[in-house]
Coordinates of C-alpha atoms and ligand atoms in Angstrom, one line a residue:
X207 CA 131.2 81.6 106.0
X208 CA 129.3 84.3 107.9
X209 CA 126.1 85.1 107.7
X210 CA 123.5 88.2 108.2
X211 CA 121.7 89.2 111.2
X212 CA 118.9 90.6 112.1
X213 CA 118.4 93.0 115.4
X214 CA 114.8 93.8 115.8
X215 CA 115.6 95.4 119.3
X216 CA 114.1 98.7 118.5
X217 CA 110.6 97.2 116.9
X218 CA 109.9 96.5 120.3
X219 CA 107.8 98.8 123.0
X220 CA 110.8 98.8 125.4
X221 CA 112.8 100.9 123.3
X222 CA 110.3 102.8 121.5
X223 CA 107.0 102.8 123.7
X224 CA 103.8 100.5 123.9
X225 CA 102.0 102.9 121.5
X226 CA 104.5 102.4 118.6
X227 CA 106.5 99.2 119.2
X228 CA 105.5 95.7 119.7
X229 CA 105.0 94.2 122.9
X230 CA 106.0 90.6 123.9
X231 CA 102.2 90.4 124.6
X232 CA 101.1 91.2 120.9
X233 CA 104.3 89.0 119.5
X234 CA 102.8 86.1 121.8
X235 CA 99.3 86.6 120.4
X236 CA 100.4 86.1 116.7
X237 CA 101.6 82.7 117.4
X238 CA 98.6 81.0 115.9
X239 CA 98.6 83.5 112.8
X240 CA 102.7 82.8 112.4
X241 CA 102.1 78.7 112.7
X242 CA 99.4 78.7 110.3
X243 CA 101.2 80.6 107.9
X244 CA 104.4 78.9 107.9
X245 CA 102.4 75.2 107.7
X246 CA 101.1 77.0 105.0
X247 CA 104.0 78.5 103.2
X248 CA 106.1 74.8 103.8
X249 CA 103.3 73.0 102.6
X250 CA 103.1 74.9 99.0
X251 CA 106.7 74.5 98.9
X252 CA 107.0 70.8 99.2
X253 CA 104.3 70.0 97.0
X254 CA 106.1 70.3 93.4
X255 CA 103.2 71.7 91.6
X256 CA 101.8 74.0 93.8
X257 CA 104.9 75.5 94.0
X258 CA 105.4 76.5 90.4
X259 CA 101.9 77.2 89.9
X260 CA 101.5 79.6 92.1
X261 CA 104.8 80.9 91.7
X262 CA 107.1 79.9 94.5
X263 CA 109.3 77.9 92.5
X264 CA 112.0 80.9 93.3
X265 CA 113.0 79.4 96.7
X266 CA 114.8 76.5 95.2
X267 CA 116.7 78.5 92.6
X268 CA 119.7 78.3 94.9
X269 CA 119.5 74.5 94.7
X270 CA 120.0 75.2 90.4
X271 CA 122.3 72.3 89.1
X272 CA 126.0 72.5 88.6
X273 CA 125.8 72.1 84.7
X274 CA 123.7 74.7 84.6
X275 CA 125.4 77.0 86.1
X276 CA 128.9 76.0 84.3
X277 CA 127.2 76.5 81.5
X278 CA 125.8 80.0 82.3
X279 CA 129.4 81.1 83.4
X280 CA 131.1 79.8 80.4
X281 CA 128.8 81.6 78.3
X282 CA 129.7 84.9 80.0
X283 CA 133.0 84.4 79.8
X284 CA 133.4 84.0 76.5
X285 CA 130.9 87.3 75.8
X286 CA 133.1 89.1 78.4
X287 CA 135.9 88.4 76.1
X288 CA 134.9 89.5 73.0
X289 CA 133.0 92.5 73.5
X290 CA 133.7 96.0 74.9
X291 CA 130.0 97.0 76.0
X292 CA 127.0 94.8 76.8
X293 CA 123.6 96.2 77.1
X294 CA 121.2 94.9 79.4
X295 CA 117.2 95.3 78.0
X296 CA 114.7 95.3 80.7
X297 CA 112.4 96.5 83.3
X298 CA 110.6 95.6 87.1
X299 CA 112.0 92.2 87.8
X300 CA 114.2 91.8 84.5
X301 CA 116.0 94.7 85.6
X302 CA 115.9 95.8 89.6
X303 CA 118.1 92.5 90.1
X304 CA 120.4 92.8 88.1
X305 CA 121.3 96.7 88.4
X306 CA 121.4 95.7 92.7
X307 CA 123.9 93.2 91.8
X308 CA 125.7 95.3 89.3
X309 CA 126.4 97.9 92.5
X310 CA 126.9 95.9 95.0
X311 CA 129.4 93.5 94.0
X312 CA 131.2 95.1 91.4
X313 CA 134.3 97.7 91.9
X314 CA 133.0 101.2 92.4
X315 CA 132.6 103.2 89.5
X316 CA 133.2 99.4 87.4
X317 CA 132.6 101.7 84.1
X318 CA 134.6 104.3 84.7
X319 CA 138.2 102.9 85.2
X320 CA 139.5 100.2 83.2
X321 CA 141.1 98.9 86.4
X322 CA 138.3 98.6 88.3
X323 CA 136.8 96.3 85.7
X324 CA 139.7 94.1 85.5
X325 CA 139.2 93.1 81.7
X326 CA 135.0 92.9 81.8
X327 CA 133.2 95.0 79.7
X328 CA 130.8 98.2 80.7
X329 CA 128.0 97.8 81.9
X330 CA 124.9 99.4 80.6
X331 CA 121.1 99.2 81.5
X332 CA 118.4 100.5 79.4
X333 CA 115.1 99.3 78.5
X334 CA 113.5 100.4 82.0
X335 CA 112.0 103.4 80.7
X336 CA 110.7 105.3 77.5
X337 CA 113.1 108.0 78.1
X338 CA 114.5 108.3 74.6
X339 CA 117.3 110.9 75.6
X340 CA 119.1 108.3 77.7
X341 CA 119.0 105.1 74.8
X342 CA 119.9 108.1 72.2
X343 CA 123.1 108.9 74.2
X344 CA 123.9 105.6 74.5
X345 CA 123.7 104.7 70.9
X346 CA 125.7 107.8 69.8
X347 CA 128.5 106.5 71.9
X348 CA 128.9 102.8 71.7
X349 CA 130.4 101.1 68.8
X350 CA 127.9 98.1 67.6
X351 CA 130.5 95.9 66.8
X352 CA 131.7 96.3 69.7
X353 CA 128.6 95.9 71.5
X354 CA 126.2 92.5 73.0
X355 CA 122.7 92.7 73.6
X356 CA 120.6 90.8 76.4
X357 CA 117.2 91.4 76.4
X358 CA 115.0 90.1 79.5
X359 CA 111.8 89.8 79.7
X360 CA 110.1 87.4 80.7
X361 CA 106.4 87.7 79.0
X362 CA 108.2 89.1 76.1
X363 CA 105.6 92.0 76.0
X364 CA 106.9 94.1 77.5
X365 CA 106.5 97.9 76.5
X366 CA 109.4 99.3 77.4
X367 CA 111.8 96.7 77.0
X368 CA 110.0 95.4 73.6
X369 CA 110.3 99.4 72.2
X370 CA 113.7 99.3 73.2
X371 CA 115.2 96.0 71.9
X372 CA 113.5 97.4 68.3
X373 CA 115.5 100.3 68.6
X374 CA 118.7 98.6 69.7
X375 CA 118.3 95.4 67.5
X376 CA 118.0 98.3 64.5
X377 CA 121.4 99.9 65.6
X378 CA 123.1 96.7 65.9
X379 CA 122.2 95.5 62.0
X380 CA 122.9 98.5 60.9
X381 CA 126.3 99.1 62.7
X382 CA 127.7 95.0 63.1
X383 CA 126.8 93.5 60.2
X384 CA 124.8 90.6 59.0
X385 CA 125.5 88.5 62.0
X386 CA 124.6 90.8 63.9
X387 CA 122.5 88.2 65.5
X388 CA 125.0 86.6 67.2
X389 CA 125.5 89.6 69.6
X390 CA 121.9 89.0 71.3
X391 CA 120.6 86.6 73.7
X392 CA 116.8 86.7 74.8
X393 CA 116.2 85.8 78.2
X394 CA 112.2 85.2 77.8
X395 CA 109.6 82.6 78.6
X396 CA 110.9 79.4 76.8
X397 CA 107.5 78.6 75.2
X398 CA 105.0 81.9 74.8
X399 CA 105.2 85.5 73.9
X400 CA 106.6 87.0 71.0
X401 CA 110.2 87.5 72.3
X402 CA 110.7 83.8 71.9
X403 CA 108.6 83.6 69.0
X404 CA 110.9 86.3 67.3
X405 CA 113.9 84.6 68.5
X406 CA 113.0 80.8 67.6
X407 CA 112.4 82.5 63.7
X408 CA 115.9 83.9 63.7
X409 CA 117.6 80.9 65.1
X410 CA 116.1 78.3 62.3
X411 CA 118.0 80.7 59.9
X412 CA 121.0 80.8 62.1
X413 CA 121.9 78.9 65.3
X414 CA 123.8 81.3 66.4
X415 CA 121.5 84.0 66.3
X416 CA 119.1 84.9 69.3
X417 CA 120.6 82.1 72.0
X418 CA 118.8 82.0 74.8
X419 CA 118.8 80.5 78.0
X420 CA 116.6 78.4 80.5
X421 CA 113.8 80.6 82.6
X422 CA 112.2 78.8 84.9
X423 CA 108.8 78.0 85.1
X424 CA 106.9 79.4 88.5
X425 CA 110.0 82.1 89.4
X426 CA 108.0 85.5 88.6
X427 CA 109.6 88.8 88.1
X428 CA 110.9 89.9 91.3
X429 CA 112.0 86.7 92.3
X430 CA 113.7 86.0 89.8
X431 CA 117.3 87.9 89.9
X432 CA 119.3 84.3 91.1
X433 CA 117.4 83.1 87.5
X434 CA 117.8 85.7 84.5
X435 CA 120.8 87.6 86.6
X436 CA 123.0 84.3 86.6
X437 CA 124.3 85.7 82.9
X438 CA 125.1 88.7 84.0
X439 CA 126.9 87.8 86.8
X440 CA 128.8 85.4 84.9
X441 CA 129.5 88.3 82.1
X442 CA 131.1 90.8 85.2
X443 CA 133.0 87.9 86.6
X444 CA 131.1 88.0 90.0
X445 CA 131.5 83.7 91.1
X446 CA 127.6 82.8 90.7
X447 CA 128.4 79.9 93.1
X448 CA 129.3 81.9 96.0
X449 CA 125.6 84.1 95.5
X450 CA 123.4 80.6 95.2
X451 CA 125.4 78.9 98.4
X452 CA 124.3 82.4 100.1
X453 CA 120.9 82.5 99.4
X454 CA 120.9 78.4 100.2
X455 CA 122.4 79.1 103.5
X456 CA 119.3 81.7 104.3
X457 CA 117.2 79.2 102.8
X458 CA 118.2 77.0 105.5
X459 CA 117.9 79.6 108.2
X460 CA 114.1 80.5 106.9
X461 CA 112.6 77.4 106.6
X462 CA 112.4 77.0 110.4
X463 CA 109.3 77.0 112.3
X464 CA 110.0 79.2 115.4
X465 CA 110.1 83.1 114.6
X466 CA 112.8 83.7 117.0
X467 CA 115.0 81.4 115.0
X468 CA 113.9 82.7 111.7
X469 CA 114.7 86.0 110.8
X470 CA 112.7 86.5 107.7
X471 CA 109.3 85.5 109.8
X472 CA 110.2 87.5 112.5
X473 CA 111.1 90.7 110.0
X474 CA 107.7 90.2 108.8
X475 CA 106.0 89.4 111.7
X476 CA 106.7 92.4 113.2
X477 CA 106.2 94.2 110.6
X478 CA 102.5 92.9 110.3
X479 CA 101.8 94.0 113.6
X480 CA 103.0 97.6 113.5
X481 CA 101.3 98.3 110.5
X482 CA 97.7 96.7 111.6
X483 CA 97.9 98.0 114.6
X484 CA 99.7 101.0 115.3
X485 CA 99.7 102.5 111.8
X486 CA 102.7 102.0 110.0
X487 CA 102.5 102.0 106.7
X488 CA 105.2 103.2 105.2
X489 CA 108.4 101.4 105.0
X490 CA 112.1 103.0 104.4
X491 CA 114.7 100.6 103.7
X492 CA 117.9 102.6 104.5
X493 CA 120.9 100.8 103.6
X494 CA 124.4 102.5 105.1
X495 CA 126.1 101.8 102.2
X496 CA 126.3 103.4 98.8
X497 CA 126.6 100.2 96.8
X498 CA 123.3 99.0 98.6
X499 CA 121.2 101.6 97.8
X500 CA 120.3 100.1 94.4
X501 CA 119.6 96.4 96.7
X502 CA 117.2 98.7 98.5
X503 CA 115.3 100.0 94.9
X504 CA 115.2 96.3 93.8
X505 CA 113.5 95.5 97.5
X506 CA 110.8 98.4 96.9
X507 CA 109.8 96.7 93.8
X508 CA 109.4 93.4 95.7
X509 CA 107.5 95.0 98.6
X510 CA 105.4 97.0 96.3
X511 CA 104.1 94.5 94.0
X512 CA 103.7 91.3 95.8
X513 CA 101.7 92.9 99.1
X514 CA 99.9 96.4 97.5
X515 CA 97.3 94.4 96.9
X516 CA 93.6 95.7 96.4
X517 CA 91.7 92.0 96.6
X518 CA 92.3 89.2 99.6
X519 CA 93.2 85.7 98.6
X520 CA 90.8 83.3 98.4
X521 CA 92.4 79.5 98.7
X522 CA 90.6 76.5 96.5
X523 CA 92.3 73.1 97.3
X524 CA 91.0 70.4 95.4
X525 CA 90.9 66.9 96.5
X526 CA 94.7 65.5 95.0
X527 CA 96.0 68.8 97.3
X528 CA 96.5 71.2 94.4
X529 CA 95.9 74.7 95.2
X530 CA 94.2 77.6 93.4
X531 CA 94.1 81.4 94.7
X532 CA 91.4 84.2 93.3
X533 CA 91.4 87.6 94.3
X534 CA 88.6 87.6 96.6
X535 CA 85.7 89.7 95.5
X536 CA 84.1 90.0 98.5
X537 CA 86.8 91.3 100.3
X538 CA 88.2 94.5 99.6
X539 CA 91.8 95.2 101.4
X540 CA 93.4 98.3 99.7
X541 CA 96.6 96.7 101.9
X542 CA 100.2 96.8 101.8
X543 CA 102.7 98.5 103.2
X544 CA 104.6 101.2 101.0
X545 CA 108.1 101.3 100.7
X546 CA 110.2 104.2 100.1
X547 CA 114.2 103.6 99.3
X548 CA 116.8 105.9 100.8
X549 CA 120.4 105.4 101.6
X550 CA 122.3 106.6 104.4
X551 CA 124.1 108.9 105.3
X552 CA 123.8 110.7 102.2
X553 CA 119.3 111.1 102.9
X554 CA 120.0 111.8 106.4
X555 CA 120.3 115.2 104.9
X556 CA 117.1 114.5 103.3
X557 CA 114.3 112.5 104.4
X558 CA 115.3 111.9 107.6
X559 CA 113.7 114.9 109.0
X560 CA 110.1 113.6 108.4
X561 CA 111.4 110.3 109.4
X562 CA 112.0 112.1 112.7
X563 CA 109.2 114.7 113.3
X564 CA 106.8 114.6 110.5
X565 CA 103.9 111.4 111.0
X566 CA 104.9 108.3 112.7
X567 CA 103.5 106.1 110.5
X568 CA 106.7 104.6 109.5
X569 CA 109.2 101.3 110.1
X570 CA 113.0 101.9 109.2
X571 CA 114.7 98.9 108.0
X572 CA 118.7 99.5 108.2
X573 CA 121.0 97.8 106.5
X574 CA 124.6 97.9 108.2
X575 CA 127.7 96.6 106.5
X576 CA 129.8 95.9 109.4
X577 CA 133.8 95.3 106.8
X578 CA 133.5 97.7 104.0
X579 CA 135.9 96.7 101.4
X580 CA 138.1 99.3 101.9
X581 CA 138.6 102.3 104.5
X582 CA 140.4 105.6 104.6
X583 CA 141.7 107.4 107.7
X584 CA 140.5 111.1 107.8
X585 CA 144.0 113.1 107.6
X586 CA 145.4 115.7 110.2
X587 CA 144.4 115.8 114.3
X588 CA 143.2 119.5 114.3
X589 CA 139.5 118.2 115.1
X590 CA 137.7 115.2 116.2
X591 CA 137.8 113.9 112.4
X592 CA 141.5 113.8 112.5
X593 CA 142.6 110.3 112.6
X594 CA 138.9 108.5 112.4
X595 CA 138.2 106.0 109.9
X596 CA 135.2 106.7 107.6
X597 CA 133.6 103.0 107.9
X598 CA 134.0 104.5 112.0
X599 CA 132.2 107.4 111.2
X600 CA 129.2 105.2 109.2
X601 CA 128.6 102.5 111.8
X602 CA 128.3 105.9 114.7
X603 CA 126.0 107.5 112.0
X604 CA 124.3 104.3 112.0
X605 CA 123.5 103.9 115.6
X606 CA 123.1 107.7 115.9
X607 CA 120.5 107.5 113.3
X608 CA 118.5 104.7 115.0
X609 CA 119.7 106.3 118.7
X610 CA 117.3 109.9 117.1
X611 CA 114.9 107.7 116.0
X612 CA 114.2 105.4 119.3
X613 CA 113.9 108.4 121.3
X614 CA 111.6 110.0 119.1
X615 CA 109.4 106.6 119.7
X616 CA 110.1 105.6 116.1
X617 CA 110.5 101.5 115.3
X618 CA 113.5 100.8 113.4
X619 CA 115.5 97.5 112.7
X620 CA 118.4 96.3 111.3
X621 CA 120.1 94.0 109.0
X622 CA 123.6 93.3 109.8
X623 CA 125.9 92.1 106.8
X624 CA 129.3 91.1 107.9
X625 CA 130.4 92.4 104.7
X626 CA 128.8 92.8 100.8
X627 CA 130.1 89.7 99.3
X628 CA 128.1 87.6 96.9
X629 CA 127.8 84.9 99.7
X630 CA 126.0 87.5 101.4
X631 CA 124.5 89.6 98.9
X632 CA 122.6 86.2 98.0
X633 CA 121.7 85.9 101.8
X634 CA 120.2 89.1 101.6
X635 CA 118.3 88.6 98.6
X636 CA 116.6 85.5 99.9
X637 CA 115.9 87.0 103.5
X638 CA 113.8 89.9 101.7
X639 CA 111.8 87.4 99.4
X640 CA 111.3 85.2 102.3
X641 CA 110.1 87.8 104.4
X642 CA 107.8 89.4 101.9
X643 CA 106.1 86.2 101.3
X644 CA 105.7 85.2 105.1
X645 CA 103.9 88.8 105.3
X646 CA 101.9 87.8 102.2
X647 CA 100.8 84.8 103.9
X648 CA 99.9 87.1 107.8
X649 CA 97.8 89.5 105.4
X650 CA 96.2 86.8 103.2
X651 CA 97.0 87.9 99.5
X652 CA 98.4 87.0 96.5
X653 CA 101.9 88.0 96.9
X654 CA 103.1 86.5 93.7
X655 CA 100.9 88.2 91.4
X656 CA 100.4 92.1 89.8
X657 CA 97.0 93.1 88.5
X658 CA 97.3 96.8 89.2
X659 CA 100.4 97.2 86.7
X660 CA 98.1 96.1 84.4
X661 CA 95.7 99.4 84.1
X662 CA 98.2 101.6 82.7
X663 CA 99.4 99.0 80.2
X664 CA 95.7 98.6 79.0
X665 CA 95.5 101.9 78.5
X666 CA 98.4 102.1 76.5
X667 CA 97.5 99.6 74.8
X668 CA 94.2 101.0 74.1
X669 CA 95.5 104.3 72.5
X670 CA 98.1 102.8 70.3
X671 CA 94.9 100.3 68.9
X672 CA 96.5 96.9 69.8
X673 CA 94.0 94.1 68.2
X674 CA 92.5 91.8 70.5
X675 CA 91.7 93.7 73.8
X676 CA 89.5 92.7 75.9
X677 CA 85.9 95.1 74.8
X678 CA 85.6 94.9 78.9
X679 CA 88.7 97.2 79.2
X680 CA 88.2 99.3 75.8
X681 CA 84.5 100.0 77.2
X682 CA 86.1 101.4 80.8
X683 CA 88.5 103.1 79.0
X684 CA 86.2 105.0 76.7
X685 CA 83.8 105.6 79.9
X686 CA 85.8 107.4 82.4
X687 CA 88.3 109.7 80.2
X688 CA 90.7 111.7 81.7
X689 CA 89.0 115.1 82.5
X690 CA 90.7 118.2 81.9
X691 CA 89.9 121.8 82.8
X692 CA 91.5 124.7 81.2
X693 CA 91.5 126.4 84.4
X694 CA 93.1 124.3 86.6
X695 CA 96.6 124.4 84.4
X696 CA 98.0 127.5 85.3
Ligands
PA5_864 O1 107.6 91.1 89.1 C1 107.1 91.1 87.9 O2 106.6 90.1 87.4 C2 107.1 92.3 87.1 O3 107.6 93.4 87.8 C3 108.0 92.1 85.8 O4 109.3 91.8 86.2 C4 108.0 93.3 84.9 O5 106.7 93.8 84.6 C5 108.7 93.0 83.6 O6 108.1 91.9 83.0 P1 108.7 91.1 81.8 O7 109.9 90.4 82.3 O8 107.7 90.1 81.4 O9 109.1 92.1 80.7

């Protein structure tokens, strides 16, 4: 089957100048950084504990066992069968995933045409915000009988998803009955948080009630779509098979050593050394493709929270091998690049004019879809339109797009999909993570970890009197209130 690219030509100096591309000079110089890191990186991942503990067990997800993922697929049949609607709870990692998926390898518009679903039922995601208009609407409309719930979330605490399932599990009793049960599965730690707490009570008093399935242990979040996705992949009829052989085949391709055979280390890699050295901080992932877009919000999320990281990492090994990481206090980074989502050609309209004039502190990553899965032929000859395909006109606004952007010295790349398939959707996926923890590993921080999400939680927390946090927090809380003068509202 065919696999992705990756064309880093215009990353480097030649096409966009020594000030703001790479040389072969720097690329050269990094070779001790890019060894040490990939010993590194291999080494966690062959040692079976250190890899869950520190949360890399996500790389062997496409390895997951054929019963498993029978089982998974039966499942989702027979909810695909029996209900109209499913509603998907969840937020950050138990939702990004699944919503990229949902876009890029179902039908377009899947909810609005019967045909384009061919027999599966509508899709809808909520849970990923507090917005109470949007989970109103929704709840007006669908019939809850009619209707299965997934909630995902993987600590269970969740405050978003945990508000919304209450709201949703309410609706359901109410509207389907006494087994109303039936219609929900938790996807949530198998062992802690009160998701699975909640759900084991229910089951004792009906085995039916509240299934749930296997998380596994050492996949976080953002990793984890080819984990708590696999239902709803199986539910929309999308061949989980075909996504896990794609993201095993860039597995293969991004375990090598050499960064000119390995296209997630040389994506990150390069990206290292534009943003350390020639400031480029900001990073716009631009897939041409309207069902990508949604691949490039889950990708912010990835980028975001494994490498905006305030602390270094510091490494304890103890004598068996086992490995520890602290944020290091003694070293202060404030680092990580910050991503920005956009979708071409529709922002070209958009942000593209700062991309081109305003600071050039920015990479562009393209993603190019070389087959679409269908293409229309512009009618009528009366201009040059007349006669063009549109997938013609995409790939030229493409390569005029990163033609503006060379000449205006500004670095782009490009990631070439032969076509959005789940073989290489799952490529995809796995070339992002890959690359994000290889850069984790050039800037020396705790990629697989989120401390900063945690402030606003606290503070939530705080103000709606939650028992049992920590006086440490409650005492900076109560120390620096939010100030407010009268006369700066206007
Ligand atoms: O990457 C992460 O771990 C986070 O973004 C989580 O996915 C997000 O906070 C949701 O957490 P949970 O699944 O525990 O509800």
């Amino acid at each position: 089957m065919q696999g992705i690219n990756f064309d880093f030509n215009n990353m480097f100096s030649f096409n966009v100048g020594p000030r703001h591309g790479v040389t072969y000079l720097e690329l050269s110089r990094m070779s001790a950084a890019i060894d040490k890191a990939h010993r590194h990186l291999s080494s966690i991942i062959k040692n079976d504990h250190n890899r869950v503990s520190l949360g890399l067990e996500w790389v062997n997800l496409s390895f997951q066992d054929r019963k498993t993922v029978n089982k998974i697929q039966l499942l989702g049949r027979e909810i695909s069968r029996k209900f109209k609607n499913i509603i998907f709870l969840g937020i950050g990692g138990s939702f990004l995933g699944l919503k990229a998926a949902q876009d890029a390898l179902l039908a377009p518009y899947y909810n609005e045409f019967s045909a384009q679903r061919e027999g599966h039922p509508k899709i809808y995601f909520e849970g990923n915000n507090l917005d109470p208009d949007t989970l109103a609407a929704l709840m007006r409309n669908l019939d809850p009988a009619k209707t299965f719930v997934v909630v995902i979330s993987k600590s269970g605490e969740t405050t978003e998803t945990k508000a919304a399932f209450k709201i949703v599990e309410e609706w359901l009793k109410k509207g389907a009955g006494k087994n109303y049960g039936r219609q929900i599965i938790a996807i949530t730690d198998p062992q802690s948080g009160s998701l699975r707490r909640y759900a084991q009570e229910k089951q004792k008093k009906d085995v039916l009630s509240f299934r749930s399935l296997p998380l596994l242990k050492g996949v976080g979040g953002r990793f984890s779509e080819l984990n708590i996705g696999l239902l709803h992949l199986a539910i929309v009829g999308v061949n989980i098979r075909e996504v896990l052989d794609g993201a095993k085949a860039m597995y293969k391709r991004c375990s090598r050593p050499g960064i000119f055979k390995n296209p997630a280390y040389m994506y990150a890699a390069l990206q290292n050394i534009l943003y350390r050295k020639k400031g480029k901080t900001i990073a716009i992932i631009m897939p041409f493709s309207e069902t990508l877009k949604s691949t490039a919000d889950w990708y912010v999320q990835l980028l975001a929270e494994s490498l905006g990281k305030k602390y270094g990492r510091r490494i304890r090994v103890s004598s068996d091998g086992r490995e520890t990481w602290e944020q290091d206090p003694g070293r202060i980074v404030n680092t990580g690049r910050t991503p920005v989502s956009a979708r071409g050609t529709n922002d070209l309209h958009s942000i593209q004019q700062n991309n081109i004039e305003g600071r050039n502190d920015k990479t562009v990553t393209f993603i190019k879809v070389q087959n679409f899965q269908a293409d229309i032929k512009i009618p009528g000859d009366d201009d040059v339109l007349g006669g063009r395909k549109l997938s013609e006109l995409m790939h030229l606004a493409q390569e005029a797009t990163a033609w503006a952007l060379v000449i205006s010295s500004r670095p782009n790349c490009t990631v070439i999909m032969p076509q959005v398939t789940p073989f290489c959707w799952g490529q995809l996926l796995f070339f992002f993570e890959m690359a994000t923890a290889f850069e984790g590993e050039l800037l020396n921080v705790n990629a697989f970890d989120q401390p900063g999400v945690e402030s606003y939680k606290n503070y939530m927390y705080y103000k709606l009197g939650k028992p049992g946090l920590n006086a440490g927090i409650a005492h900076s809380i109560k120390s620096h209130p939010l100030r407010k003068k009268k006369k700066l509202i206007i």
